[in-house]
PDB file of C-alpha atoms and ligand atoms in Angstrom:
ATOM      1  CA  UNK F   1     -71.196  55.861  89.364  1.00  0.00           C
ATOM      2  CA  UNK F   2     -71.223  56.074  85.906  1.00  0.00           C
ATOM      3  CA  UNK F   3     -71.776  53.606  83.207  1.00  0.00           C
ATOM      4  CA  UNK F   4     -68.455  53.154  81.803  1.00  0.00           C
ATOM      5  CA  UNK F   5     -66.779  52.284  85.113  1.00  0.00           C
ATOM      6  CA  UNK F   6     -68.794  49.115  85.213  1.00  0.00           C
ATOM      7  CA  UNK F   7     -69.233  46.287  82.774  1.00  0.00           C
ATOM      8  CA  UNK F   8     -72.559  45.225  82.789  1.00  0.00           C
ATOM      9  CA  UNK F   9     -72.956  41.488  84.195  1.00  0.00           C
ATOM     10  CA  UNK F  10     -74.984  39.339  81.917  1.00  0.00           C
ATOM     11  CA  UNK F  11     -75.477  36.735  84.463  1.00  0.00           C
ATOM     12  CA  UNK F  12     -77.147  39.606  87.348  1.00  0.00           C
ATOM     13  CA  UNK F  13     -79.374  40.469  84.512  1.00  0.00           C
ATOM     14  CA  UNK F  14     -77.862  44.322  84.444  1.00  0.00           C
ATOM     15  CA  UNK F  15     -79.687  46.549  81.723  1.00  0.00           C
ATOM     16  CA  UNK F  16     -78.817  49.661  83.517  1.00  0.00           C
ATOM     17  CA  UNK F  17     -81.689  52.718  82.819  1.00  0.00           C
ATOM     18  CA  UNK F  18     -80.407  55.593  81.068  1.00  0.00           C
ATOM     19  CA  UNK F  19     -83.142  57.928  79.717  1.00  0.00           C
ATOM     20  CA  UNK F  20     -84.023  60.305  82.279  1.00  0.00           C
ATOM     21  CA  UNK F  21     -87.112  60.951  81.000  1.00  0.00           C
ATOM     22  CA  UNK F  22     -88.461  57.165  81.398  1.00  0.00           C
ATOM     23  CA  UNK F  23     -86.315  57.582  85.032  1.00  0.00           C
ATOM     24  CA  UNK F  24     -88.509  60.493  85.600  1.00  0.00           C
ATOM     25  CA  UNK F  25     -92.003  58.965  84.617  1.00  0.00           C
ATOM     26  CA  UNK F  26     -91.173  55.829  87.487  1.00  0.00           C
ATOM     27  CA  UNK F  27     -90.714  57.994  90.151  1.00  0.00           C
ATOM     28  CA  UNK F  28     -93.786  59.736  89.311  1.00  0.00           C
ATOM     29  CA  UNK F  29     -95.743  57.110  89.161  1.00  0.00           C
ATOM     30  CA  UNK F  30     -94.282  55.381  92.501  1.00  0.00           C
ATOM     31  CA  UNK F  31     -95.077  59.499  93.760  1.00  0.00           C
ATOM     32  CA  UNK F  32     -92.771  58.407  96.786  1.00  0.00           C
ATOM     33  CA  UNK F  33     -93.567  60.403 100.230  1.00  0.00           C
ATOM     34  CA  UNK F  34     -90.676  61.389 102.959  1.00  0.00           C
ATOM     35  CA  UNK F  35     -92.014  58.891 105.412  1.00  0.00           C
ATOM     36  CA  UNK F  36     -92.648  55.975 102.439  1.00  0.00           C
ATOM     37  CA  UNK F  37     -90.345  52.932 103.601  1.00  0.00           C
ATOM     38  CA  UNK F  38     -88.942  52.457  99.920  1.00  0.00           C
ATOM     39  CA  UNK F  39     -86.963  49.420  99.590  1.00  0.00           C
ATOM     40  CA  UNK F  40     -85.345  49.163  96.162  1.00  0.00           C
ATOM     41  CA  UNK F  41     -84.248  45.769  94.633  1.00  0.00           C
ATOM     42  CA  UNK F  42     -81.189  45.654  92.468  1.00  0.00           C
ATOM     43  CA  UNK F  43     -80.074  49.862  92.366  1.00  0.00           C
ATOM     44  CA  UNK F  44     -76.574  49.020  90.193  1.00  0.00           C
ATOM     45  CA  UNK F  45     -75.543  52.386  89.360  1.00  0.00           C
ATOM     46  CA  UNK F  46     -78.162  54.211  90.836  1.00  0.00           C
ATOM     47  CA  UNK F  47     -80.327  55.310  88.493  1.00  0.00           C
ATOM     48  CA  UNK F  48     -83.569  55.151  90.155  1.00  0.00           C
ATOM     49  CA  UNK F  49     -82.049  55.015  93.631  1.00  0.00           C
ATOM     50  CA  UNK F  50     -80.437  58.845  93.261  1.00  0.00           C
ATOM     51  CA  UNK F  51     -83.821  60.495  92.332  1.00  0.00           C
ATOM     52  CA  UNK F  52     -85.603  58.335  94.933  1.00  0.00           C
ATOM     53  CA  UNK F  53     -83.087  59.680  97.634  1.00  0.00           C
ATOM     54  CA  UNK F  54     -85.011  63.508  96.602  1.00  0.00           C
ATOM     55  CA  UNK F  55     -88.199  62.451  97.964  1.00  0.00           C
ATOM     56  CA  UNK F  56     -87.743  60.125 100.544  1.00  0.00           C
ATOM     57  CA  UNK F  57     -85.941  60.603 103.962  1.00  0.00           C
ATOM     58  CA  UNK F  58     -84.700  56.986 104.247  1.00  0.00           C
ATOM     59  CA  UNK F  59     -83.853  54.757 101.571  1.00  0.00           C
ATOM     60  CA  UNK F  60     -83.095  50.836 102.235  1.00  0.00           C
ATOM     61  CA  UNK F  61     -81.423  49.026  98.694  1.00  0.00           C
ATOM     62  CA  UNK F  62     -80.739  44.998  98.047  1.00  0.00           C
ATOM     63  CA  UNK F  63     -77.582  44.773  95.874  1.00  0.00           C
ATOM     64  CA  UNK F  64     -76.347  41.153  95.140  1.00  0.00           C
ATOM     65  CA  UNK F  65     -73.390  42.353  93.059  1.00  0.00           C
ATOM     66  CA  UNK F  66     -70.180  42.892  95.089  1.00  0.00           C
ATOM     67  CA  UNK F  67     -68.894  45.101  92.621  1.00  0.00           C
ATOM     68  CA  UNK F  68     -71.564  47.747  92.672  1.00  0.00           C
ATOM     69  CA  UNK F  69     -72.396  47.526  96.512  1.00  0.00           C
ATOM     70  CA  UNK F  70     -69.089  48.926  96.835  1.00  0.00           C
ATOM     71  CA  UNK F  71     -70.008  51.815  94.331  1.00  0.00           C
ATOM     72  CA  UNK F  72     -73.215  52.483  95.896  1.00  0.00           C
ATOM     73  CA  UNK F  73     -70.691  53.122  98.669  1.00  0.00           C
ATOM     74  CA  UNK F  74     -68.617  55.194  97.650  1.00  0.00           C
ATOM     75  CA  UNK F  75     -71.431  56.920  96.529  1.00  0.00           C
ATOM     76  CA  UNK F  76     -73.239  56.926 100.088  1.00  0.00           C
ATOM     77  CA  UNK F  77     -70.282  57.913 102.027  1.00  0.00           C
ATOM     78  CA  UNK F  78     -68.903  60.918  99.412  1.00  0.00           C
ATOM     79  CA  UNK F  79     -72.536  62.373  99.479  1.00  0.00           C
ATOM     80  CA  UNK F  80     -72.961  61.471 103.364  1.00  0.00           C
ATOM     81  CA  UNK F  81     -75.734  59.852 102.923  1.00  0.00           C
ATOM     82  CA  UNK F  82     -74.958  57.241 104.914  1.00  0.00           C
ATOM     83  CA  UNK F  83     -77.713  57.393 107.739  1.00  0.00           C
ATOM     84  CA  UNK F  84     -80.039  57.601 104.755  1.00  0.00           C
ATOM     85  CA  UNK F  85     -79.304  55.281 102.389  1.00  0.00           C
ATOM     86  CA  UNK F  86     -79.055  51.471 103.799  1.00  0.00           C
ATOM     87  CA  UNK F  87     -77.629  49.214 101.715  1.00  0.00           C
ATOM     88  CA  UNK F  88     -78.164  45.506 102.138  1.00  0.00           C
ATOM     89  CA  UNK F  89     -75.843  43.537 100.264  1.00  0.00           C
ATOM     90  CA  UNK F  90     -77.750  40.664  99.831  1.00  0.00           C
ATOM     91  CA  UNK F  91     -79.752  37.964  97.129  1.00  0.00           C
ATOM     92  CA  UNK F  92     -83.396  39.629  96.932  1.00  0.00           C
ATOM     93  CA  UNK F  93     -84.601  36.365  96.332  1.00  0.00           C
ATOM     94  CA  UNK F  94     -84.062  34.775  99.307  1.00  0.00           C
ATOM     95  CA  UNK F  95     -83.923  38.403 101.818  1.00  0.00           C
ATOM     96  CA  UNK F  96     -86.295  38.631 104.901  1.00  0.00           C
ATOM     97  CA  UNK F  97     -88.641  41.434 104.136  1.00  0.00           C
ATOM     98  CA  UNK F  98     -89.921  40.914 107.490  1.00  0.00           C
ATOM     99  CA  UNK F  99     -86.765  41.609 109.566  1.00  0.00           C
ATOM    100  CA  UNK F 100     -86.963  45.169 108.219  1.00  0.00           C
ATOM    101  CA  UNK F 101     -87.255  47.570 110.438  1.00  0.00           C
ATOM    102  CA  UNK F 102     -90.665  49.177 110.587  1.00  0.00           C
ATOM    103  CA  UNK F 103     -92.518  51.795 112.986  1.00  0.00           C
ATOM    104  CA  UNK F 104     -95.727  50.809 114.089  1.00  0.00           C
ATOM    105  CA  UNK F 105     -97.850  49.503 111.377  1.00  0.00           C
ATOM    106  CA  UNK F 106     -95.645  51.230 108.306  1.00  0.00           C
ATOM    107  CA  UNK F 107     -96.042  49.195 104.990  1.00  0.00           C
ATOM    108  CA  UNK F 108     -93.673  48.554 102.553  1.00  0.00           C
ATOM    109  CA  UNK F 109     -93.162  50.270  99.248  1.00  0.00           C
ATOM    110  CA  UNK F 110     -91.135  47.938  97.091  1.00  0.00           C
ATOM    111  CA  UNK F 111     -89.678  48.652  93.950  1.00  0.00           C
ATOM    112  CA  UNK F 112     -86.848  47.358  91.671  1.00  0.00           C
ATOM    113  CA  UNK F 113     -85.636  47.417  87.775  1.00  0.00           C
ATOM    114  CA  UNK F 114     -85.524  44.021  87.897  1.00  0.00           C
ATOM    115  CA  UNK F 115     -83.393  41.554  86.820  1.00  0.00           C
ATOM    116  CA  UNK F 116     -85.210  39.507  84.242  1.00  0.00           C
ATOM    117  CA  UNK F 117     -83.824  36.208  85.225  1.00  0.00           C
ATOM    118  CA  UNK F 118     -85.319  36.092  88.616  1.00  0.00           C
ATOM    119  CA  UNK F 119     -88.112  38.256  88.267  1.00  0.00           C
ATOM    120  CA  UNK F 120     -90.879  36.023  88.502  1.00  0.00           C
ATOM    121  CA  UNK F 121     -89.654  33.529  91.736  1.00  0.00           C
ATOM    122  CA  UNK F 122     -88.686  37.063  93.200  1.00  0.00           C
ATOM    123  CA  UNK F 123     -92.365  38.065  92.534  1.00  0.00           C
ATOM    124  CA  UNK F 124     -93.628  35.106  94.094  1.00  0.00           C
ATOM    125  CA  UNK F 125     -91.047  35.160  97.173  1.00  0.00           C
ATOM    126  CA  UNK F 126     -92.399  38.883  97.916  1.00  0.00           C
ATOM    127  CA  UNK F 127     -95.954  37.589  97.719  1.00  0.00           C
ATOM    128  CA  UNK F 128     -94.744  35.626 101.163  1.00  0.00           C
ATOM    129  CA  UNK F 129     -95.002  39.165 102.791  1.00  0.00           C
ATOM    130  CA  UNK F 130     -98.019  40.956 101.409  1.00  0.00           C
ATOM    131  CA  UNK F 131     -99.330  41.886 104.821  1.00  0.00           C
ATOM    132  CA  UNK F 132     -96.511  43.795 105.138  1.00  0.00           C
ATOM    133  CA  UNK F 133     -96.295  45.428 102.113  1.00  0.00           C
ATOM    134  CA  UNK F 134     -98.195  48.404 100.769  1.00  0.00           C
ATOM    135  CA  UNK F 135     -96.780  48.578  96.636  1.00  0.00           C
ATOM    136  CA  UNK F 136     -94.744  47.221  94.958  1.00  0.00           C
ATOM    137  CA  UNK F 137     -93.298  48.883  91.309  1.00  0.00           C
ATOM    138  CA  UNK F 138     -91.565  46.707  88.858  1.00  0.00           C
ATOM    139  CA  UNK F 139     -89.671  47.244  85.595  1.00  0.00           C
ATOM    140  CA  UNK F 140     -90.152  44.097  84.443  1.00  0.00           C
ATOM    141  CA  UNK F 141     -90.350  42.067  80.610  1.00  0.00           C
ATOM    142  CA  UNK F 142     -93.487  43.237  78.673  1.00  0.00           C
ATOM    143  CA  UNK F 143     -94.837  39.562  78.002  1.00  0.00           C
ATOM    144  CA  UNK F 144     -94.133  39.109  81.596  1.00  0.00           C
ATOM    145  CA  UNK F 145     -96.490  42.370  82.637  1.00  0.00           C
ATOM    146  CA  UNK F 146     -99.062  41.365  80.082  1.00  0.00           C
ATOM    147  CA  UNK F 147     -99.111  37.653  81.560  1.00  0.00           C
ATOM    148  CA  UNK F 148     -99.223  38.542  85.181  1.00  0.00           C
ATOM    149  CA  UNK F 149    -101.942  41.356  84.416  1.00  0.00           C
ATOM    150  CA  UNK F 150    -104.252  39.035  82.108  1.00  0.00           C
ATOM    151  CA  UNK F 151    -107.791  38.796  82.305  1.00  0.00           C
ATOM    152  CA  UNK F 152    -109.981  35.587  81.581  1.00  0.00           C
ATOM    153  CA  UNK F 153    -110.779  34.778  78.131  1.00  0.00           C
ATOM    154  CA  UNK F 154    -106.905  36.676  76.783  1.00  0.00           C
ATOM    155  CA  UNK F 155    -104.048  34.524  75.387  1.00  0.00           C
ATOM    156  CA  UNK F 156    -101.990  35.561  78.135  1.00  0.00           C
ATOM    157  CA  UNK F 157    -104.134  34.977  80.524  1.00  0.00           C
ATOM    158  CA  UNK F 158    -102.586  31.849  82.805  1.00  0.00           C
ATOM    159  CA  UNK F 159    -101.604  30.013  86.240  1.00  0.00           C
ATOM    160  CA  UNK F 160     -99.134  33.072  86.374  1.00  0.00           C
ATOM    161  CA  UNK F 161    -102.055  35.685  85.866  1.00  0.00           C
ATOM    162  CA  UNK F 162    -104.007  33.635  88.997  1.00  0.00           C
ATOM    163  CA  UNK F 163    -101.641  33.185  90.961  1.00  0.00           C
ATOM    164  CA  UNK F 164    -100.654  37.133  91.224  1.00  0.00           C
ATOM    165  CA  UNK F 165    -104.300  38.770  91.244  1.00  0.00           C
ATOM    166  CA  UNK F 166    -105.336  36.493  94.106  1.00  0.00           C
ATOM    167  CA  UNK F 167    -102.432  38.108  95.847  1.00  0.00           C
ATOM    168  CA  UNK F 168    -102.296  41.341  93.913  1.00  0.00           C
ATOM    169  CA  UNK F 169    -104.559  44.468  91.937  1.00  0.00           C
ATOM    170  CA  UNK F 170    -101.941  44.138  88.934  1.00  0.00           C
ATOM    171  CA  UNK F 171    -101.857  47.620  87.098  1.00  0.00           C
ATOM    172  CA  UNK F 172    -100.088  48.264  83.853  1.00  0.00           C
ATOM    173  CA  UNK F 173     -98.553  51.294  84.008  1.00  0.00           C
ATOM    174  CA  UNK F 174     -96.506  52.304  80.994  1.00  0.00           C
ATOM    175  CA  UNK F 175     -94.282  50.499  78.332  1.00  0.00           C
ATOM    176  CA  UNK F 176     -90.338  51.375  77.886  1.00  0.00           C
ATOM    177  CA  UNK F 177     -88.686  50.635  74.490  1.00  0.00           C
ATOM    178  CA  UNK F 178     -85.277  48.882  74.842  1.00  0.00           C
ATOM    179  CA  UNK F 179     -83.167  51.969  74.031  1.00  0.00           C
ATOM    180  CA  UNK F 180     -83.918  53.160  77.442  1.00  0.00           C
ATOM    181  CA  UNK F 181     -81.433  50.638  78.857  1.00  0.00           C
ATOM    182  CA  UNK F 182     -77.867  49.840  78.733  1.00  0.00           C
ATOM    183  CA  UNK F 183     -76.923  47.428  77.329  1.00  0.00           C
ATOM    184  CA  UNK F 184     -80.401  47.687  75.758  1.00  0.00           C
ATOM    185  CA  UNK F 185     -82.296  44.086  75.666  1.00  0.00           C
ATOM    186  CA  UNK F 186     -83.822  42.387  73.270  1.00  0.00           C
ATOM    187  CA  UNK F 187     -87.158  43.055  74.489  1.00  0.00           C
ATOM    188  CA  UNK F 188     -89.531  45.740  75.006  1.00  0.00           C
ATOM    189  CA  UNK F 189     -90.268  46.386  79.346  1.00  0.00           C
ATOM    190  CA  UNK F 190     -93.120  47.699  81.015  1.00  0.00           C
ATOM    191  CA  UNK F 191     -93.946  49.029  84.493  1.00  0.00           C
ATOM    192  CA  UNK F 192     -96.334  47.170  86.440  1.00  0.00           C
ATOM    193  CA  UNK F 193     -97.806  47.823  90.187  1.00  0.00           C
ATOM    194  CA  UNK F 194     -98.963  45.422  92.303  1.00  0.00           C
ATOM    195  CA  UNK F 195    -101.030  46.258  94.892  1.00  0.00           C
ATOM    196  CA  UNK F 196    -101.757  43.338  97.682  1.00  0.00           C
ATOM    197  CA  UNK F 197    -105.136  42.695  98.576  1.00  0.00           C
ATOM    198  CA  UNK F 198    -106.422  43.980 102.115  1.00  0.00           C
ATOM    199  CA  UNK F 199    -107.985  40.669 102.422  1.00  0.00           C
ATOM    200  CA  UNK F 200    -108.894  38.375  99.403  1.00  0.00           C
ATOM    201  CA  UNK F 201    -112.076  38.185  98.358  1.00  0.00           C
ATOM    202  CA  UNK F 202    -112.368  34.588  97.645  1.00  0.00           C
ATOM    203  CA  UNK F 203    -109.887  33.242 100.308  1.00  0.00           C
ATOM    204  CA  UNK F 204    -107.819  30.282  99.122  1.00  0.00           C
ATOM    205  CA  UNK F 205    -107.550  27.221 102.094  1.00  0.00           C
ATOM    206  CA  UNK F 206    -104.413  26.258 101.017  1.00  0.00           C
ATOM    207  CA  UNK F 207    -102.649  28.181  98.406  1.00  0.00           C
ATOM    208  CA  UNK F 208    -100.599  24.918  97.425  1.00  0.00           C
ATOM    209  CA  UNK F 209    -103.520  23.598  96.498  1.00  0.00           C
ATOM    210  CA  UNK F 210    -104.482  26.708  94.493  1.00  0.00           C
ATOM    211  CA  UNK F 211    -101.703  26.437  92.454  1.00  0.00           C
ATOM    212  CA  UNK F 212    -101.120  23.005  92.045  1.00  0.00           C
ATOM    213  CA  UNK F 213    -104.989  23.005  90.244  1.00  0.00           C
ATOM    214  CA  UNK F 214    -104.191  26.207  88.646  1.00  0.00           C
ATOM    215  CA  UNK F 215    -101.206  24.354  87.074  1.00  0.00           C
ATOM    216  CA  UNK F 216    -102.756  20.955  86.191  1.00  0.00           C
ATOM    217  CA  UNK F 217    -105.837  23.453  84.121  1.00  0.00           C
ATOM    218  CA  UNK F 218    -103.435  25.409  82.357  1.00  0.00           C
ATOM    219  CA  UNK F 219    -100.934  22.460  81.737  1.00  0.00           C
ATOM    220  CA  UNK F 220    -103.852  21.707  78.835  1.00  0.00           C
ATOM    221  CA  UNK F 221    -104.918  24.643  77.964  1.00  0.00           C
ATOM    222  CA  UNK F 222    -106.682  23.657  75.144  1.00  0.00           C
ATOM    223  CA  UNK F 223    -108.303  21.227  76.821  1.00  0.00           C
ATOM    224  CA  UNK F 224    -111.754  20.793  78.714  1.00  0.00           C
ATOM    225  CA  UNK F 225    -112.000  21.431  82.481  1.00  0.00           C
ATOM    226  CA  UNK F 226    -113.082  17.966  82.379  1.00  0.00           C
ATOM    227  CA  UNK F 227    -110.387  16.425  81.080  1.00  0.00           C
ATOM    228  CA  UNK F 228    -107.380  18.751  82.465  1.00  0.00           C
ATOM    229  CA  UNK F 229    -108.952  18.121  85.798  1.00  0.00           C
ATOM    230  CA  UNK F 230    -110.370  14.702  85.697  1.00  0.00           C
ATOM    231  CA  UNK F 231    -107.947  13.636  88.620  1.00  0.00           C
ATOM    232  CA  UNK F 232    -109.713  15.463  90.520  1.00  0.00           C
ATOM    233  CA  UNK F 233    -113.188  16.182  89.726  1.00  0.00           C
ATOM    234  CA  UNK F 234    -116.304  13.980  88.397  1.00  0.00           C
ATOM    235  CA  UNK F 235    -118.943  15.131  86.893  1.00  0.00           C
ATOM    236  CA  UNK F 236    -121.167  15.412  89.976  1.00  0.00           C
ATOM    237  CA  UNK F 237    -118.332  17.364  91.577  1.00  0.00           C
ATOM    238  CA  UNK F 238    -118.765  20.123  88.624  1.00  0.00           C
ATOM    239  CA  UNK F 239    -123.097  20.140  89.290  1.00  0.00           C
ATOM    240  CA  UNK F 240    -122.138  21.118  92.798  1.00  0.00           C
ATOM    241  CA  UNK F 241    -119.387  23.924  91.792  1.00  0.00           C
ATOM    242  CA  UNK F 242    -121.773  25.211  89.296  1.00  0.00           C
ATOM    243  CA  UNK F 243    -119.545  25.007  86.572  1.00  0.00           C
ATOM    244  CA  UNK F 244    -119.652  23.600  83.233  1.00  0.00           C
ATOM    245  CA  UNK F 245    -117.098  20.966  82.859  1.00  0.00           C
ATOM    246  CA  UNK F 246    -117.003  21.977  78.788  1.00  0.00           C
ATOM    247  CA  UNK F 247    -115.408  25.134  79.505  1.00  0.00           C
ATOM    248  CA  UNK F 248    -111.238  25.882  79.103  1.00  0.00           C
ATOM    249  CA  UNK F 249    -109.060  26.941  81.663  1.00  0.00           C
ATOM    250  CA  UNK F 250    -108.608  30.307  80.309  1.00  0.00           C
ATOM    251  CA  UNK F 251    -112.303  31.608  80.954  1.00  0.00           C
ATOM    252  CA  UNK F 252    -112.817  30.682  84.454  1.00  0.00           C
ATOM    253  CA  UNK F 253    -111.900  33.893  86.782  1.00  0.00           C
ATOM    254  CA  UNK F 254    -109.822  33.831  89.934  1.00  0.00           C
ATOM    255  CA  UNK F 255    -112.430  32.905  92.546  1.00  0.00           C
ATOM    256  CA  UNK F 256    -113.721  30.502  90.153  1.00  0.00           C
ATOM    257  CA  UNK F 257    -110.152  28.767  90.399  1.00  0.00           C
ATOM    258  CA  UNK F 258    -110.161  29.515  94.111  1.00  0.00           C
ATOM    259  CA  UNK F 259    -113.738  27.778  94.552  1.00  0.00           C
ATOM    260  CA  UNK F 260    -112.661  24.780  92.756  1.00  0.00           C
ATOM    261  CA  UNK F 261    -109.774  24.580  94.532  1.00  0.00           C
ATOM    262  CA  UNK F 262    -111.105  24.546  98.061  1.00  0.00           C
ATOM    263  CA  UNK F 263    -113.651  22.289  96.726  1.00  0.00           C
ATOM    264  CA  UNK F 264    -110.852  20.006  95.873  1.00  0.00           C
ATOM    265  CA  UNK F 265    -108.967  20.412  99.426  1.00  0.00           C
ATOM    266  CA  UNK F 266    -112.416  19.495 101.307  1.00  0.00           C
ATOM    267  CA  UNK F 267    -112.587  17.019  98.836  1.00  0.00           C
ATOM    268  CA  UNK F 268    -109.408  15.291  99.581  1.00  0.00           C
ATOM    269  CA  UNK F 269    -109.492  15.805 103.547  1.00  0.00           C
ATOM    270  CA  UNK F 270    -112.661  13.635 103.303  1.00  0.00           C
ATOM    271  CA  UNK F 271    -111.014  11.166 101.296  1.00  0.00           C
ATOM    272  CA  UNK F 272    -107.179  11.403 101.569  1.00  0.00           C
ATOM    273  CA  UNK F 273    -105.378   9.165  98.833  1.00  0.00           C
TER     274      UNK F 273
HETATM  275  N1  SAM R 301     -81.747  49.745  89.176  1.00  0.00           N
HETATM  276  C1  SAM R 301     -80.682  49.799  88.204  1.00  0.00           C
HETATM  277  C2  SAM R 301     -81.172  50.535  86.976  1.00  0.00           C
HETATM  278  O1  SAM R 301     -82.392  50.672  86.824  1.00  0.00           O
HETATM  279  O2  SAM R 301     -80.340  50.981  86.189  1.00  0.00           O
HETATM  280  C3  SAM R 301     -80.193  48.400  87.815  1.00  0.00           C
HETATM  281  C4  SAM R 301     -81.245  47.453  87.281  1.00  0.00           C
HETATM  282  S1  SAM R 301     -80.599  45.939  86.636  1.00  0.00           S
HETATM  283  C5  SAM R 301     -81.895  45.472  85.538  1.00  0.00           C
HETATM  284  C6  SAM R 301     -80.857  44.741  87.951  1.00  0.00           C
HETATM  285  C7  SAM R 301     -80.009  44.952  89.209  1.00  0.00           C
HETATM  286  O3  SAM R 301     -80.314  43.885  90.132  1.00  0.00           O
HETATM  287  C8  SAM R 301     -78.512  44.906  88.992  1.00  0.00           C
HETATM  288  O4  SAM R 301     -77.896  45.920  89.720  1.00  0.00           O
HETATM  289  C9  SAM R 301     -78.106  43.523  89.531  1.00  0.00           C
HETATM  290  O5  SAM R 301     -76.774  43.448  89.985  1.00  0.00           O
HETATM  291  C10 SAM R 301     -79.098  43.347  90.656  1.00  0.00           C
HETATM  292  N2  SAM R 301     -79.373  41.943  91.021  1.00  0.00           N
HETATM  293  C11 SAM R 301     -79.332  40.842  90.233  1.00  0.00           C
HETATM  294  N3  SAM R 301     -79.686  39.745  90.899  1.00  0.00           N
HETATM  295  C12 SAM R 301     -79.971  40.160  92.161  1.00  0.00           C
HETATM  296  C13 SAM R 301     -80.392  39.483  93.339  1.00  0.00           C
HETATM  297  N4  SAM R 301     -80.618  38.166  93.345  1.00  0.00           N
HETATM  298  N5  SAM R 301     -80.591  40.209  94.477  1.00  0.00           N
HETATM  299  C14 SAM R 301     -80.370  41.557  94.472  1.00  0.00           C
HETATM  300  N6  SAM R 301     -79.965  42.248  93.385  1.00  0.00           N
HETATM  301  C15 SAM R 301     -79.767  41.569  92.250  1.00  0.00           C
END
């Protein structure tokens, strides 16, 4: 499995890792255990999948490219590792995390050098399965990280940064240069972990709702709650929420947006239009 014997596909968003060092510092910071049920998104060549196969004593991997599944293998079957390392090949994006075979009430450790292309619906289609899921480790774009790990009052802080943390602790970890990668992108990456909540502590009654508000706030950033949410809310609405309807979207917190939300749902039961 080596680099030259495949040509990187553009359109599977392949930058394949190649500096063992920055190879090195993941695992470390995913610290994998033998029991851990990793389940790796996109392993290509192997690069993270090979050192991963060291610590753990079963190793499940979601390849969508034909090509490398067969590698992976080859790979598998020279090294009879077969009973250890399952590979599914399959679209992550629209894969059953749930059919996975689990003992008792194991969690899954998910973690993936994502492509860049579908990393954020990917994101939000493994956000269907937090219950079962214990981490999740992702090499994903650096404006990505910083948007999904934003706090209130930050440029970067948005519907995507609400969305996650209601779901997810988000944790930087560390950033890795392009040169890392082959072909290298554009674009600097970083390592983020996402952690799901054991229970949220402002609990959403219908997270459509939650991000359908999100969305219309943010849609006008610049704008006053007042006026980016005027469909919804009056001004009495904003005396009972306790919030001041002069404020932006950007420096309310997560249960803020959560509160309004549900205030909205209620809202609309009583009054359906
Ligand atoms: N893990 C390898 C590494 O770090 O060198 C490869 C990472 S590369 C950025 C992304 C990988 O995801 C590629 O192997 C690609 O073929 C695979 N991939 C792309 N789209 C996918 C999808 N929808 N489902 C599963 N794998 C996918």
């Amino acid at each position: 499995m080596k680099n030259h014997q495949h040509q990187p596909r553009k359109r599977f968003g392949q930058n394949f890792l190649k500096d063992n060092h920055v190879i090195q510092n993941i695992i470390a910071a995913i610290n994998p255990k033998p029991n851990d049920r990793v389940i790796e998104i996109g392993p290509g060549l192997g690069a993270l999948t090979k050192p991963l196969l060291e610590h753990v004593i079963k190793l499940e991997v979601i390849e969508l490219d034909r090509n490398l599944v067969t590698k992976l293998k080859d790979f598998s079957n020279a090294q009879d590792l077969t009973k250890k390392l399952i590979i599914h090949q399959a679209d992550a994006l629209k894969f059953d995390y749930s059919q996975l075979e689990r003992n008792h009430d194991e969690k899954l450790r998910i973690i993936g050098n994502l492509p860049y292309n579908i990393s954020t619906p990917l994101i939000f289609h493994l956000l269907n399965y937090c219950p079962i899921i214990q981490d999740m480790h992702f090499m994903l774009q650096y404006e990505l990280v910083e948007r999904i790990s934003s706090k209130p009052n930050h440029k970067s802080y948005g519907k995507l940064s609400v969305m996650l943390q209601y779901f997810c602790q988000a944790t930087t970890l560390f950033i890795v240069e392009p040169q890392a990668f082959y072909p290298a992108p554009k674009v600097r990456s970083a390592i983020i972990r996402l952690v799901p909540h054991a229970s949220p502590a402002y609990p959403s009654n219908n997270i459509e709702r939650l991000r359908e508000v999100t969305g219309a706030a943010f849609n006008q950033r610049r704008k006053t709650l007042a006026n980016s949410l005027k469909n919804y809310l009056n001004q009495a609405d904003f005396i009972t929420l306790v919030i001041d309807p002069r404020i932006r979207p950007e420096q309310l917190t997560v249960s803020e947006f959560v509160r309004i939300a549900n205030f909205i749902e209620d809202k609309l039961k009583l009054s359906p239009e």
